[in-house]
XYZ file of C-alpha atoms in Angstrom:
295
model
C -82.460 -7.207 -81.434
C -79.008 -8.744 -81.354
C -76.142 -7.140 -83.244
C -73.804 -9.037 -85.567
C -71.116 -8.918 -82.885
C -73.249 -10.329 -80.082
C -71.676 -13.485 -78.620
C -75.123 -15.066 -78.426
C -75.095 -15.380 -82.203
C -73.081 -18.031 -83.978
C -72.647 -18.546 -87.710
C -72.922 -22.160 -88.765
C -72.248 -24.095 -91.928
C -74.863 -26.737 -92.670
C -74.230 -29.521 -95.169
C -76.921 -31.870 -96.423
C -75.967 -33.658 -99.647
C -75.378 -30.924 -102.187
C -77.346 -28.270 -100.313
C -74.886 -26.049 -98.441
C -76.095 -23.035 -96.518
C -74.833 -20.565 -93.953
C -76.983 -18.860 -91.342
C -77.091 -17.653 -87.769
C -78.833 -19.152 -84.776
C -79.126 -18.123 -81.161
C -76.762 -19.875 -78.767
C -77.569 -18.996 -75.166
C -75.295 -19.269 -72.182
C -76.948 -22.423 -70.860
C -75.899 -24.490 -73.862
C -72.815 -25.922 -72.193
C -74.850 -27.461 -69.365
C -77.260 -28.977 -71.876
C -74.412 -30.394 -73.926
C -73.040 -32.036 -70.806
C -76.176 -34.097 -70.499
C -78.592 -31.934 -68.524
C -82.026 -32.482 -70.014
C -84.390 -29.497 -69.655
C -87.414 -30.817 -67.794
C -89.711 -27.801 -68.062
C -89.924 -26.495 -71.613
C -92.174 -23.744 -72.949
C -92.572 -23.534 -76.719
C -94.301 -20.453 -78.068
C -93.502 -21.576 -81.620
C -95.769 -24.178 -83.265
C -92.778 -25.322 -85.333
C -90.793 -26.323 -82.264
C -93.832 -27.688 -80.445
C -94.308 -30.164 -83.287
C -90.615 -31.043 -83.176
C -90.735 -31.693 -79.427
C -93.678 -34.026 -79.965
C -91.960 -35.841 -82.830
C -88.939 -36.387 -80.586
C -91.138 -38.044 -77.973
C -90.425 -35.268 -75.481
C -93.947 -34.120 -74.650
C -93.293 -35.042 -71.030
C -90.965 -32.039 -70.849
C -93.423 -29.612 -72.470
C -95.265 -27.558 -69.853
C -96.333 -24.534 -71.894
C -97.210 -23.475 -75.437
C -98.707 -20.576 -77.369
C -102.385 -20.441 -78.286
C -101.377 -21.255 -81.867
C -99.732 -24.565 -80.980
C -102.364 -27.063 -82.097
C -100.496 -30.158 -83.284
C -100.492 -32.843 -82.109
C -103.717 -32.729 -80.102
C -101.887 -33.642 -76.882
C -100.228 -30.207 -76.696
C -103.584 -28.617 -75.899
C -103.238 -29.919 -72.338
C -100.383 -27.489 -71.726
C -100.662 -24.070 -70.156
C -100.781 -21.279 -72.740
C -98.637 -18.155 -72.714
C -100.405 -15.855 -75.145
C -100.339 -16.158 -78.907
C -97.427 -16.792 -81.231
C -97.595 -13.168 -82.346
C -97.902 -11.763 -78.810
C -96.480 -14.153 -76.203
C -96.836 -13.336 -72.508
C -93.137 -13.009 -71.743
C -93.698 -11.857 -68.165
C -95.722 -14.972 -67.347
C -92.960 -17.043 -68.913
C -90.381 -15.383 -66.676
C -92.491 -15.905 -63.572
C -92.684 -19.639 -64.265
C -88.899 -19.851 -64.830
C -88.762 -22.709 -67.367
C -85.583 -24.591 -68.164
C -85.908 -23.700 -71.848
C -88.081 -21.495 -74.069
C -88.392 -22.240 -77.788
C -88.899 -19.288 -80.136
C -88.926 -19.033 -83.908
C -88.425 -16.625 -86.775
C -87.784 -12.942 -87.223
C -90.870 -12.043 -85.231
C -89.441 -13.694 -82.106
C -85.883 -12.336 -82.310
C -86.514 -9.525 -79.854
C -88.519 -11.845 -77.591
C -85.655 -14.345 -77.526
C -83.090 -11.656 -76.822
C -85.150 -10.157 -73.985
C -85.749 -13.543 -72.359
C -82.025 -14.154 -72.356
C -81.452 -10.874 -70.522
C -83.749 -12.303 -67.846
C -81.540 -15.415 -67.543
C -84.129 -17.594 -69.299
C -82.455 -20.187 -71.573
C -83.700 -19.897 -75.156
C -83.610 -22.025 -78.279
C -84.300 -19.789 -81.269
C -84.089 -20.639 -84.951
C -84.977 -18.991 -88.248
C -84.314 -21.492 -91.052
C -84.106 -20.292 -94.623
C -84.176 -23.726 -96.274
C -85.477 -27.238 -95.756
C -81.967 -28.412 -94.890
C -81.659 -25.758 -92.189
C -85.052 -26.710 -90.775
C -83.924 -30.323 -90.450
C -80.651 -29.261 -88.869
C -82.657 -27.263 -86.325
C -84.415 -30.477 -85.308
C -81.037 -31.987 -84.440
C -80.011 -28.865 -82.525
C -83.239 -28.782 -80.516
C -83.001 -32.511 -79.822
C -79.530 -31.940 -78.404
C -80.833 -29.170 -76.156
C -83.487 -31.572 -74.887
C -80.935 -34.281 -74.190
C -82.342 -36.385 -77.029
C -79.571 -36.142 -79.587
C -79.904 -39.727 -80.809
C -83.670 -39.361 -81.221
C -83.062 -36.224 -83.261
C -80.496 -37.903 -85.484
C -82.829 -40.826 -86.175
C -85.787 -38.559 -86.914
C -83.795 -36.365 -89.282
C -82.287 -39.383 -91.045
C -85.818 -40.512 -91.922
C -86.842 -37.038 -93.049
C -83.704 -36.591 -95.156
C -84.320 -39.934 -96.866
C -87.758 -38.685 -97.902
C -86.278 -35.404 -99.157
C -83.729 -37.306 -101.243
C -86.590 -39.108 -102.980
C -88.145 -35.738 -103.791
C -84.798 -34.445 -105.070
C -84.433 -37.440 -107.391
C -87.885 -36.792 -108.842
C -87.119 -33.100 -109.308
C -83.811 -33.820 -111.040
C -85.664 -35.767 -113.723
C -87.707 -32.712 -114.755
C -85.975 -30.389 -117.263
C -85.945 -26.793 -116.048
C -88.048 -25.629 -118.988
C -90.792 -28.106 -118.049
C -91.101 -27.158 -114.398
C -94.271 -25.330 -113.329
C -94.320 -21.738 -112.152
C -95.628 -21.788 -108.583
C -96.896 -18.748 -106.707
C -97.187 -18.845 -102.918
C -99.984 -16.445 -101.992
C -99.348 -15.130 -98.476
C -101.528 -12.009 -98.354
C -103.948 -10.344 -100.762
C -103.856 -6.608 -100.142
C -101.049 -5.858 -100.483
C -100.127 -8.997 -102.392
C -97.259 -10.726 -100.575
C -95.257 -13.788 -101.544
C -92.066 -15.569 -100.521
C -88.540 -14.973 -101.763
C -85.053 -16.344 -101.147
C -84.456 -16.664 -97.418
C -87.973 -17.943 -96.699
C -88.112 -21.687 -96.119
C -91.315 -21.951 -98.179
C -89.380 -20.610 -101.163
C -86.968 -23.516 -100.789
C -89.829 -26.000 -100.408
C -91.134 -24.881 -103.816
C -87.666 -25.220 -105.340
C -86.989 -28.654 -103.847
C -90.435 -29.877 -104.974
C -89.614 -28.963 -108.573
C -91.330 -25.615 -108.960
C -90.131 -22.234 -110.218
C -90.640 -19.310 -107.838
C -91.925 -15.886 -108.857
C -89.157 -13.948 -107.126
C -85.502 -14.442 -108.004
C -82.179 -14.037 -106.262
C -81.740 -10.766 -104.415
C -85.391 -10.446 -103.430
C -86.317 -10.279 -99.724
C -87.757 -13.338 -97.951
C -91.238 -11.801 -97.950
C -92.066 -9.182 -100.563
C -94.938 -7.034 -101.751
C -95.626 -7.626 -105.434
C -98.245 -6.351 -107.868
C -101.185 -8.405 -109.067
C -100.457 -7.252 -112.595
C -96.863 -8.521 -112.499
C -97.848 -11.918 -111.128
C -100.713 -12.352 -113.601
C -98.356 -11.405 -116.453
C -95.942 -14.089 -115.183
C -98.951 -16.440 -115.424
C -98.349 -18.981 -112.636
C -99.261 -22.591 -113.367
C -100.040 -23.377 -109.716
C -101.011 -21.180 -106.779
C -101.086 -22.376 -103.192
C -102.254 -20.685 -100.013
C -103.420 -21.513 -96.504
C -106.279 -19.073 -95.937
C -109.720 -19.949 -97.373
C -110.720 -16.294 -97.716
C -107.741 -15.697 -100.018
C -108.881 -18.475 -102.318
C -112.289 -16.834 -102.675
C -110.718 -13.445 -103.426
C -108.414 -14.958 -106.012
C -111.139 -16.807 -107.877
C -113.435 -13.739 -107.961
C -110.827 -11.219 -109.072
C -111.174 -10.412 -112.811
C -107.418 -9.805 -113.081
C -106.760 -13.457 -112.277
C -109.608 -14.992 -114.256
C -107.516 -15.965 -117.280
C -104.385 -16.989 -115.415
C -103.291 -20.579 -116.022
C -103.707 -21.554 -112.368
C -107.300 -20.307 -112.106
C -108.297 -21.388 -115.596
C -107.115 -24.981 -115.049
C -108.287 -25.248 -111.442
C -104.804 -25.431 -109.960
C -105.351 -23.215 -106.937
C -104.602 -25.308 -103.862
C -105.539 -24.693 -100.239
C -103.241 -26.309 -97.670
C -103.470 -26.265 -93.867
C -101.336 -23.573 -92.283
C -99.734 -26.298 -90.176
C -98.117 -27.625 -93.344
C -97.271 -24.420 -95.188
C -96.122 -22.157 -92.366
C -94.174 -24.415 -90.002
C -90.584 -25.546 -90.431
C -90.791 -28.620 -88.215
C -90.902 -32.297 -89.206
C -94.009 -31.754 -91.339
C -92.057 -29.505 -93.703
C -91.255 -32.748 -95.527
C -94.972 -33.581 -95.746
C -95.476 -30.224 -97.466
C -92.604 -30.834 -99.878
C -94.031 -34.249 -100.741
C -97.534 -32.912 -101.360
C -96.235 -30.067 -103.503
C -93.943 -32.493 -105.310
C -96.934 -34.673 -106.207
C -98.726 -31.644 -107.652
C -95.642 -30.851 -109.717
C -95.428 -34.440 -110.984
C -99.138 -34.414 -111.893
C -98.700 -31.146 -113.774
C -95.715 -32.490 -115.721
C -97.379 -35.824 -116.518
C -100.514 -34.113 -117.819
C -98.412 -32.407 -120.436
C -98.061 -29.081 -118.673
């Protein structure tokens, strides 16, 4: 894992409207060549997030490899696979010597660092907010030699987010629903500050279970969450929905009692690519429905 002093890390300030954040992203030693106009022609993306971004940029012609978990859009299934997202085949990647490898999140930090020691150019990101996720689209587009495409795509996505923000601003804080993101059942895990899904909930008009100072992903107790009494629960695993509805501890919670337990595709909830805005819009509509029905 890279240290804070490693020159491959760069701190950036990102400004989108009134949302200002600071974070770190990987900058590998091939960036200068890419900035000078060299477009990587053989790209491997082991991160579904970046695979979707590459497709949205119209750059599928450069994509030669993906992980087994890259499933959107359908066209990416034609690519060679290099293991799963959780366990990529880094040696096969090195043997094929791509022009760029796209990695994502804390789980891939060591993978990204190791690939760079093998002189493999890497684009790695780990966004904490929606704004950072959109900025990553611009950064990846630049690496692909498609800066203008990236700017146009993000301009459209930001316009949609501004509409969501305007809707959220009209809801008084005391009337916003409590939303619980169910990640895992035993132990019970949810999102906190530093997880982009936490920010999606906030931008959509919801109140998160965890507050400032909590880790991005935290173990919590069923008793504490039930006592908090969430108004909406959303998840992306059907088996979790069944467990939730059967558990006597949750039976009288507002979300279960009123039928506001929502199952979303993992492609929407767990990926910080262009469809992160789709997720924010869908969650925003649920928030608006909840408010309009008198809470």
